[in-house]
Short mmCIF file of C-alpha atoms in Angstrom, two decimals:
data_model
loop_
_atom_site.label_atom_id
_atom_site.label_comp_id
_atom_site.label_asym_id
_atom_site.label_seq_id
_atom_site.Cartn_x
_atom_site.Cartn_y
_atom_site.Cartn_z
CA MET W 264 -12.41 71.12 35.85
CA LYS W 265 -10.26 72.14 33.10
CA ALA W 266 -7.71 70.18 31.94
CA ARG W 267 -4.78 72.76 32.78
CA ASN W 268 -5.85 72.85 36.38
CA ILE W 269 -6.15 68.94 36.50
CA LEU W 270 -2.42 68.99 35.29
CA PHE W 271 -0.48 71.37 37.34
CA THR W 272 -2.85 70.61 40.64
CA SER W 273 -1.72 66.77 40.06
CA LEU W 274 1.81 67.89 39.36
CA LEU W 275 2.10 70.14 42.40
CA ALA W 276 0.28 67.53 44.58
CA GLY W 277 2.49 64.44 43.17
CA THR W 278 -1.05 62.42 42.37
CA PRO W 279 -2.24 61.09 39.15
CA VAL W 280 -3.60 63.02 36.51
CA ALA W 281 -7.47 62.53 36.29
CA TRP W 282 -9.14 61.11 33.13
CA GLU W 283 -12.16 62.77 32.14
CA HIS W 284 -14.27 60.28 30.25
CA THR W 285 -17.14 60.95 28.17
CA ASP W 286 -20.20 58.84 28.52
CA GLU W 287 -21.74 56.71 25.75
CA LYS W 288 -24.38 59.12 24.68
CA GLU W 289 -21.93 62.15 24.38
CA PHE W 290 -19.58 60.02 22.55
CA ARG W 291 -22.15 59.40 19.88
CA ARG W 292 -22.62 63.05 19.69
CA ALA W 293 -19.46 63.59 19.04
CA ILE W 294 -18.60 61.31 16.19
CA SER W 295 -21.72 62.01 14.55
CA GLY W 296 -22.70 64.51 11.73
CA HIS W 297 -19.55 66.46 10.26
CA ASN W 298 -17.12 66.24 13.80
CA TYR W 299 -14.01 64.43 13.90
CA ALA W 300 -12.75 63.44 17.22
CA LEU W 301 -9.67 60.85 18.19
CA VAL W 302 -10.92 58.55 20.70
CA ALA W 303 -8.77 57.11 23.47
CA PHE W 304 -10.38 53.72 24.51
CA ILE W 305 -8.53 52.91 28.25
CA GLU W 306 -8.94 50.50 31.00
CA PRO W 307 -7.90 52.42 34.16
CA SER W 308 -6.67 49.28 35.95
CA THR W 309 -4.11 48.68 32.98
CA ALA W 310 -0.50 50.04 32.86
CA PRO W 311 -0.40 50.99 29.75
CA SER W 312 -3.40 53.43 30.04
CA GLN W 313 -2.25 55.08 33.10
CA ALA W 314 0.98 55.82 31.12
CA LEU W 315 -1.46 57.59 28.76
CA GLU W 316 -3.25 59.48 31.20
CA PRO W 317 -0.92 62.52 31.85
CA GLU W 318 0.28 62.49 27.52
CA TRP W 319 -3.45 62.64 26.94
CA THR W 320 -4.84 65.39 29.23
CA PHE W 321 -1.86 67.49 28.44
CA ALA W 322 -2.84 67.35 24.67
CA ALA W 323 -6.40 68.13 25.57
CA GLU W 324 -5.16 71.51 26.74
CA SER W 325 -5.46 72.85 22.93
CA GLU W 326 -7.73 69.92 21.41
CA GLU W 327 -10.35 69.54 24.16
CA LYS W 328 -12.89 69.08 21.74
CA ALA W 329 -11.47 66.54 19.53
CA LEU W 330 -9.76 64.58 22.12
CA ILE W 331 -12.05 62.08 24.34
CA SER W 332 -11.57 59.07 26.37
CA ILE W 333 -13.99 56.12 27.09
CA ASN W 334 -13.68 53.97 30.19
CA CYS W 335 -14.12 50.74 28.85
CA ALA W 336 -14.49 49.37 32.28
CA SER W 337 -17.83 51.37 32.79
CA THR W 338 -18.78 50.80 28.81
CA PRO W 339 -17.58 47.23 27.80
CA SER W 340 -20.43 47.07 25.46
CA LEU W 341 -19.48 50.11 23.92
CA CYS W 342 -15.67 48.90 23.33
CA ARG W 343 -16.88 45.92 22.08
CA GLU W 344 -19.08 47.26 19.38
CA PHE W 345 -15.61 49.14 17.95
CA GLY W 346 -13.64 46.06 18.17
CA VAL W 347 -11.43 47.43 20.99
CA ILE W 348 -9.66 44.11 22.58
CA SER W 349 -6.52 46.15 23.91
CA TYR W 350 -5.67 49.15 26.24
CA PRO W 351 -5.36 51.77 25.00
CA THR W 352 -6.53 51.58 21.72
CA LEU W 353 -6.85 55.17 19.65
CA ARG W 354 -9.40 55.94 17.06
CA PHE W 355 -9.80 58.81 14.85
CA PHE W 356 -13.32 59.16 13.82
CA ASP W 357 -13.41 61.59 10.51
CA GLY W 358 -16.79 62.82 10.98
CA HIS W 359 -18.29 60.85 7.69
CA GLY W 360 -18.12 57.15 8.76
CA GLU W 361 -14.64 56.35 8.80
CA MET W 362 -12.49 55.08 11.52
CA THR W 363 -8.95 54.67 11.26
CA SER W 364 -6.29 53.30 14.09
CA TYR W 365 -3.75 55.38 15.36
CA ARG W 366 -0.27 53.76 15.83
CA GLY W 367 2.04 56.10 16.50
CA PRO W 368 3.85 57.15 19.91
CA ARG W 369 1.17 57.79 22.64
CA ARG W 370 3.04 61.09 23.86
CA ALA W 371 1.11 64.15 23.44
CA LYS W 372 3.11 66.02 20.65
CA PRO W 373 2.70 63.02 18.36
CA ILE W 374 -0.93 62.63 19.23
CA LEU W 375 -1.59 66.27 18.49
CA SER W 376 0.63 66.03 15.19
CA TYR W 377 -1.45 62.98 13.94
CA LEU W 378 -4.19 65.11 14.55
CA LYS W 379 -3.46 67.94 12.67
CA ARG W 380 -2.46 65.47 9.49
CA ALA W 381 -5.85 63.40 10.29
CA VAL W 382 -8.02 66.56 9.22
CA ARG W 383 -5.62 67.63 6.24
CA PRO W 384 -6.21 66.33 2.38
CA THR W 385 -4.22 63.21 1.94
CA VAL W 386 -2.03 65.20 -0.43
CA SER W 387 -1.97 69.05 -0.03
CA LYS W 388 -2.25 70.94 -3.36
CA LEU W 389 0.86 73.48 -3.37
CA ASP W 390 1.79 76.59 -5.07
CA THR W 391 5.31 77.02 -5.67
CA ASP W 392 6.06 79.75 -3.27
CA LYS W 393 4.22 77.87 -0.54
CA ILE W 394 6.64 75.01 0.07
CA PRO W 395 8.81 76.60 2.28
CA ALA W 396 6.09 76.86 4.72
CA PHE W 397 4.87 73.45 3.98
CA GLN W 398 8.07 71.90 4.43
CA LEU W 399 8.04 73.00 8.14
CA SER W 400 4.41 72.31 9.04
CA ASP W 401 4.99 68.90 10.69
CA ASP W 402 7.92 66.64 11.95
CA PHE W 403 8.03 64.55 8.88
CA VAL W 404 7.22 66.24 5.46
CA VAL W 405 7.05 65.02 1.95
CA VAL W 406 7.14 67.32 -0.89
CA ALA W 407 6.51 66.19 -4.85
CA GLN W 408 7.10 68.32 -7.26
CA ILE W 409 5.70 66.50 -10.43
CA ASN W 410 5.85 67.38 -13.75
CA PRO W 411 2.47 66.78 -15.41
CA GLN W 412 4.25 64.46 -17.83
CA ASP W 413 4.66 61.78 -15.20
CA ALA W 414 1.48 60.80 -14.62
CA HIS W 415 2.77 57.27 -13.43
CA VAL W 416 4.57 58.93 -10.30
CA LYS W 417 1.91 61.26 -9.45
CA THR W 418 -0.53 57.92 -9.04
CA ALA W 419 2.42 56.10 -7.02
CA TYR W 420 2.88 59.27 -4.90
CA ASP W 421 -1.40 59.26 -4.07
CA THR W 422 -0.91 55.85 -3.05
CA LEU W 423 2.16 56.35 -0.64
CA ALA W 424 0.09 59.22 0.57
CA SER W 425 -2.72 57.33 1.45
CA GLU W 426 -0.26 54.81 3.17
CA TYR W 427 1.61 56.55 5.14
CA ARG W 428 -0.66 59.85 6.08
CA ASP W 429 -0.81 58.71 9.70
CA ARG W 430 2.88 59.64 9.95
CA LEU W 431 3.49 62.36 7.51
CA SER W 432 2.32 65.26 5.94
CA PHE W 433 2.44 65.28 1.97
CA GLY W 434 2.37 67.76 -0.32
CA SER W 435 2.39 68.32 -4.35
CA ALA W 436 3.00 70.84 -6.82
CA GLU W 437 3.37 71.00 -10.50
CA THR W 438 6.39 71.72 -12.23
CA VAL W 439 7.92 72.66 -15.93
CA GLY W 440 11.04 70.59 -14.85
CA SER W 441 12.31 67.29 -13.86
CA THR W 442 10.06 65.57 -10.98
CA THR W 443 11.46 65.48 -7.70
CA VAL W 444 10.40 64.05 -4.15
CA ALA W 445 11.75 65.27 -0.98
CA CYS W 446 11.40 63.98 2.57
CA TYR W 447 12.28 66.52 5.43
CA ASN W 448 12.92 65.10 9.01
CA ASN W 449 12.41 68.23 10.97
CA ARG W 450 13.11 66.52 14.14
CA ASP W 451 16.41 65.67 13.98
CA GLY W 452 17.05 68.07 10.87
CA GLN W 453 17.71 65.68 8.16
CA GLN W 454 16.73 65.77 4.08
CA PHE W 455 16.38 62.83 2.23
CA THR W 456 15.78 62.80 -1.42
CA VAL W 457 15.44 60.07 -4.20
CA SER W 458 16.93 60.19 -7.80
CA ASP W 459 15.69 57.11 -9.16
CA LEU W 460 12.05 57.38 -9.06
CA GLY W 461 12.08 54.06 -11.25
CA GLY W 462 13.44 52.11 -9.15
CA ILE W 463 11.29 49.04 -6.89
CA ASN W 464 9.64 50.87 -3.87
CA ALA W 465 11.93 54.14 -4.31
CA LEU W 466 9.07 56.19 -2.71
CA SER W 467 8.36 53.68 0.23
CA LYS W 468 12.08 53.30 0.98
CA LEU W 469 12.43 57.13 0.85
CA VAL W 470 9.81 57.56 3.54
CA GLU W 471 10.96 54.55 5.75
CA SER W 472 14.49 56.69 5.63
CA CYS W 473 13.29 59.91 6.44
CA LEU W 474 11.02 58.02 9.29
CA THR W 475 13.83 56.71 10.83
CA PRO W 476 14.81 58.55 13.98
CA MET W 477 18.54 59.39 14.65
CA ILE W 478 17.99 58.33 18.25
CA GLY W 479 15.27 55.72 18.23
CA GLU W 480 13.47 53.52 21.13
CA PHE W 481 14.88 50.31 22.07
CA THR W 482 12.24 47.52 22.08
CA ARG W 483 11.69 43.75 21.83
CA ALA W 484 9.99 44.57 18.55
CA ASN W 485 12.88 46.21 17.13
CA GLU W 486 15.84 44.61 19.19
CA MET W 487 17.12 42.26 16.57
CA GLU W 488 17.00 45.31 13.82
CA TYR W 489 19.24 46.88 16.04
CA LEU W 490 21.57 44.17 16.79
CA GLN W 491 22.34 42.78 13.19
CA SER W 492 22.61 46.58 12.06
CA GLY W 493 26.29 45.74 12.08
CA LYS W 494 26.72 49.03 14.55
CA SER W 495 27.66 48.98 18.20
CA LEU W 496 24.43 50.72 19.97
CA VAL W 497 24.60 53.15 22.93
CA PHE W 498 21.98 52.54 25.26
CA TYR W 499 20.30 55.40 27.37
CA PHE W 500 18.22 53.73 30.31
CA ALA W 501 15.52 56.42 31.93
CA SER W 502 12.29 56.07 33.22
CA SER W 503 10.72 59.38 32.56
CA PRO W 504 9.66 60.08 29.14
CA ARG W 505 10.53 63.84 29.46
CA ASP W 506 14.25 62.36 30.68
CA ARG W 507 14.33 60.39 27.74
CA ASP W 508 13.19 63.29 25.11
CA ALA W 509 15.65 65.45 26.84
CA TYR W 510 18.64 63.08 26.15
CA VAL W 511 17.29 63.05 22.53
CA GLU W 512 17.66 66.85 21.86
CA LYS W 513 20.87 67.48 23.68
CA MET W 514 22.57 64.23 21.98
CA LEU W 515 21.26 64.74 18.46
CA SER W 516 24.84 66.38 17.34
CA VAL W 517 27.19 63.44 18.76
CA SER W 518 24.71 60.71 17.26
CA LYS W 519 24.80 62.65 13.74
CA MET W 520 28.61 62.50 14.17
CA TYR W 521 28.98 59.06 14.85
CA LYS W 522 25.78 57.92 12.71
CA GLU W 523 27.92 55.63 10.31
CA TYR W 524 29.35 53.54 13.46
CA LEU W 525 26.63 53.86 16.17
CA SER W 526 23.32 53.39 16.62
CA PHE W 527 21.90 55.85 19.89
CA VAL W 528 19.03 54.15 21.52
CA THR W 529 16.88 55.05 24.55
CA VAL W 530 15.44 52.34 26.98
CA ASN W 531 12.11 52.66 28.91
CA VAL W 532 13.62 51.38 32.41
CA GLU W 533 9.42 50.66 33.57
CA GLU W 534 9.27 48.11 30.43
CA TYR W 535 12.89 46.99 29.92
CA GLY W 536 14.74 47.40 33.07
CA ASP W 537 15.84 43.73 32.86
CA LEU W 538 18.42 45.06 29.68
CA ALA W 539 20.60 47.09 32.12
CA ALA W 540 22.46 44.04 33.83
CA PRO W 541 23.59 42.39 31.20
CA LEU W 542 25.06 46.03 29.81
CA GLY W 543 27.16 46.29 33.32
CA LEU W 544 24.82 48.80 34.72
CA ALA W 545 23.61 48.63 38.24
CA PRO W 546 19.84 47.66 39.01
CA GLY W 547 18.03 50.86 39.93
CA ALA W 548 20.76 53.44 39.44
CA PHE W 549 19.12 55.63 36.54
CA PRO W 550 19.44 57.30 34.17
CA ALA W 551 22.13 55.14 33.24
CA LEU W 552 24.43 54.86 29.16
CA SER W 553 26.38 51.83 28.08
CA VAL W 554 28.01 51.03 24.56
CA GLN W 555 27.46 47.50 23.29
CA ASN W 556 29.33 46.19 20.25
CA PRO W 557 27.58 43.02 19.38
CA GLY W 558 29.77 41.82 16.94
CA PHE W 559 32.42 41.07 19.52
CA GLY W 560 30.39 40.89 22.58
CA GLN W 561 31.92 43.85 24.57
CA VAL W 562 30.10 46.21 26.87
CA PHE W 563 31.66 49.45 28.11
CA PRO W 564 29.40 50.80 30.89
CA TYR W 565 29.48 54.72 31.37
CA ALA W 566 30.61 55.43 35.00
CA ARG W 567 27.75 55.25 37.60
CA GLY W 568 26.44 58.87 38.56
CA LYS W 569 28.88 60.71 35.91
CA GLU W 570 26.85 63.50 34.39
CA ILE W 571 25.50 62.35 31.14
CA THR W 572 26.39 65.50 28.42
CA PRO W 573 26.96 65.51 24.62
CA GLU W 574 30.94 66.46 25.94
CA THR W 575 30.98 63.59 28.43
CA VAL W 576 29.73 61.13 26.15
CA GLY W 577 31.39 62.08 22.86
CA GLY W 578 34.53 61.99 25.19
CA PHE W 579 33.60 58.30 26.25
CA LEU W 580 33.38 57.06 22.95
CA MET W 581 36.56 58.65 21.70
CA ASP W 582 38.13 56.75 24.78
CA ILE W 583 36.81 53.39 23.54
CA VAL W 584 37.87 53.93 20.28
CA GLN W 585 41.25 54.59 21.38
CA GLY W 586 41.66 52.15 23.38
CA ARG W 587 41.50 54.13 26.79
CA VAL W 588 38.43 52.25 27.89
CA LYS W 589 38.33 48.26 28.81
CA PRO W 590 35.42 46.11 28.02
CA TRP W 591 33.38 45.43 31.07
CA ASP W 592 34.70 41.98 32.79
CA GLY W 593 31.16 40.93 33.22
CA THR W 594 31.34 40.51 36.82
CA THR W 595 30.69 43.45 38.83
CA PRO W 596 28.69 46.82 37.51
CA ALA W 597 30.33 49.63 36.27
CA PRO W 598 32.13 51.97 38.98
CA ASP W 599 30.54 55.12 40.01
CA ALA W 600 32.23 58.47 39.04
CA ALA W 601 33.74 58.85 42.10
CA GLU W 602 35.88 55.37 41.72
CA GLU W 603 36.61 56.14 38.07
CA ASN W 604 38.18 59.34 39.06
CA SER W 605 40.34 57.76 42.28
CA HIS W 606 42.94 55.95 40.23
CA ASP W 607 46.16 57.42 39.91
CA GLU W 608 48.13 57.29 36.59
CA LEU W 609 50.01 54.50 37.24
#
């Protein structure tokens, strides 16, 4: 059955999407010769493997031959051979004997973007007239226009590209003018440049700034980084990846407006639902939003059940700034929208 039929049948029936695994013989054939493949080594009983399943199946719509999966429960020796110790593990095989770990988001779009990068040269050589199109070829693109006299910049740039090629597309062109390097975050509509190429780690700092999303995902791994940033945090809790993606897209303009003072983050309820209660949110009432000022220990939960739009959230933030919303008292969860609107002007 084709992946499309599996996906839509599953969505209509409300049942999980079914993996279509490759056996060991087919797997070895797939990675031999000059064939490239991105392989998901999974264990069906684990929650992360189950979460990957619909994303992988959706991605396979357009890359059926290049995306394959291995069931480690039925082929444990094969998985051990390739050093798989956790599930799911994603590995790219380039068809020339090289294997690279995929460490990006386990979502259909980033997986497909990675696959396109993986089969490109580490640095694409560009004619000047091809630069505008290349700038839009990926979510994250770096373009260097290098004067041949700056050989040291080219060496540093090539090294940078080798390190980050799994996350960005790199291109370069020669110029008779000054050497410039720019990074384009097309996901958030931002551009970053570096003026002092002689600075320590100038290129890597450029890339890291470019990769930082306007609205990131809050996890245990980056918790302290956000809490110690000196900014207040706007948390959005939702269980569905689609809901979180939709929120990011529609809230982008608001996050840009407040980026000097606020960090907007999404939270996966399935993994970090326990973070909701300390932020004044009722258990199980999602999607939900709350604002935290770590510096003053203040929390401002958004009214339960109230529509979350750029306009309403922008108004809520302005009300906090102007003192019209009081911090949560730490005892009862946020009121629902009806309770919020039931108070008179007195």
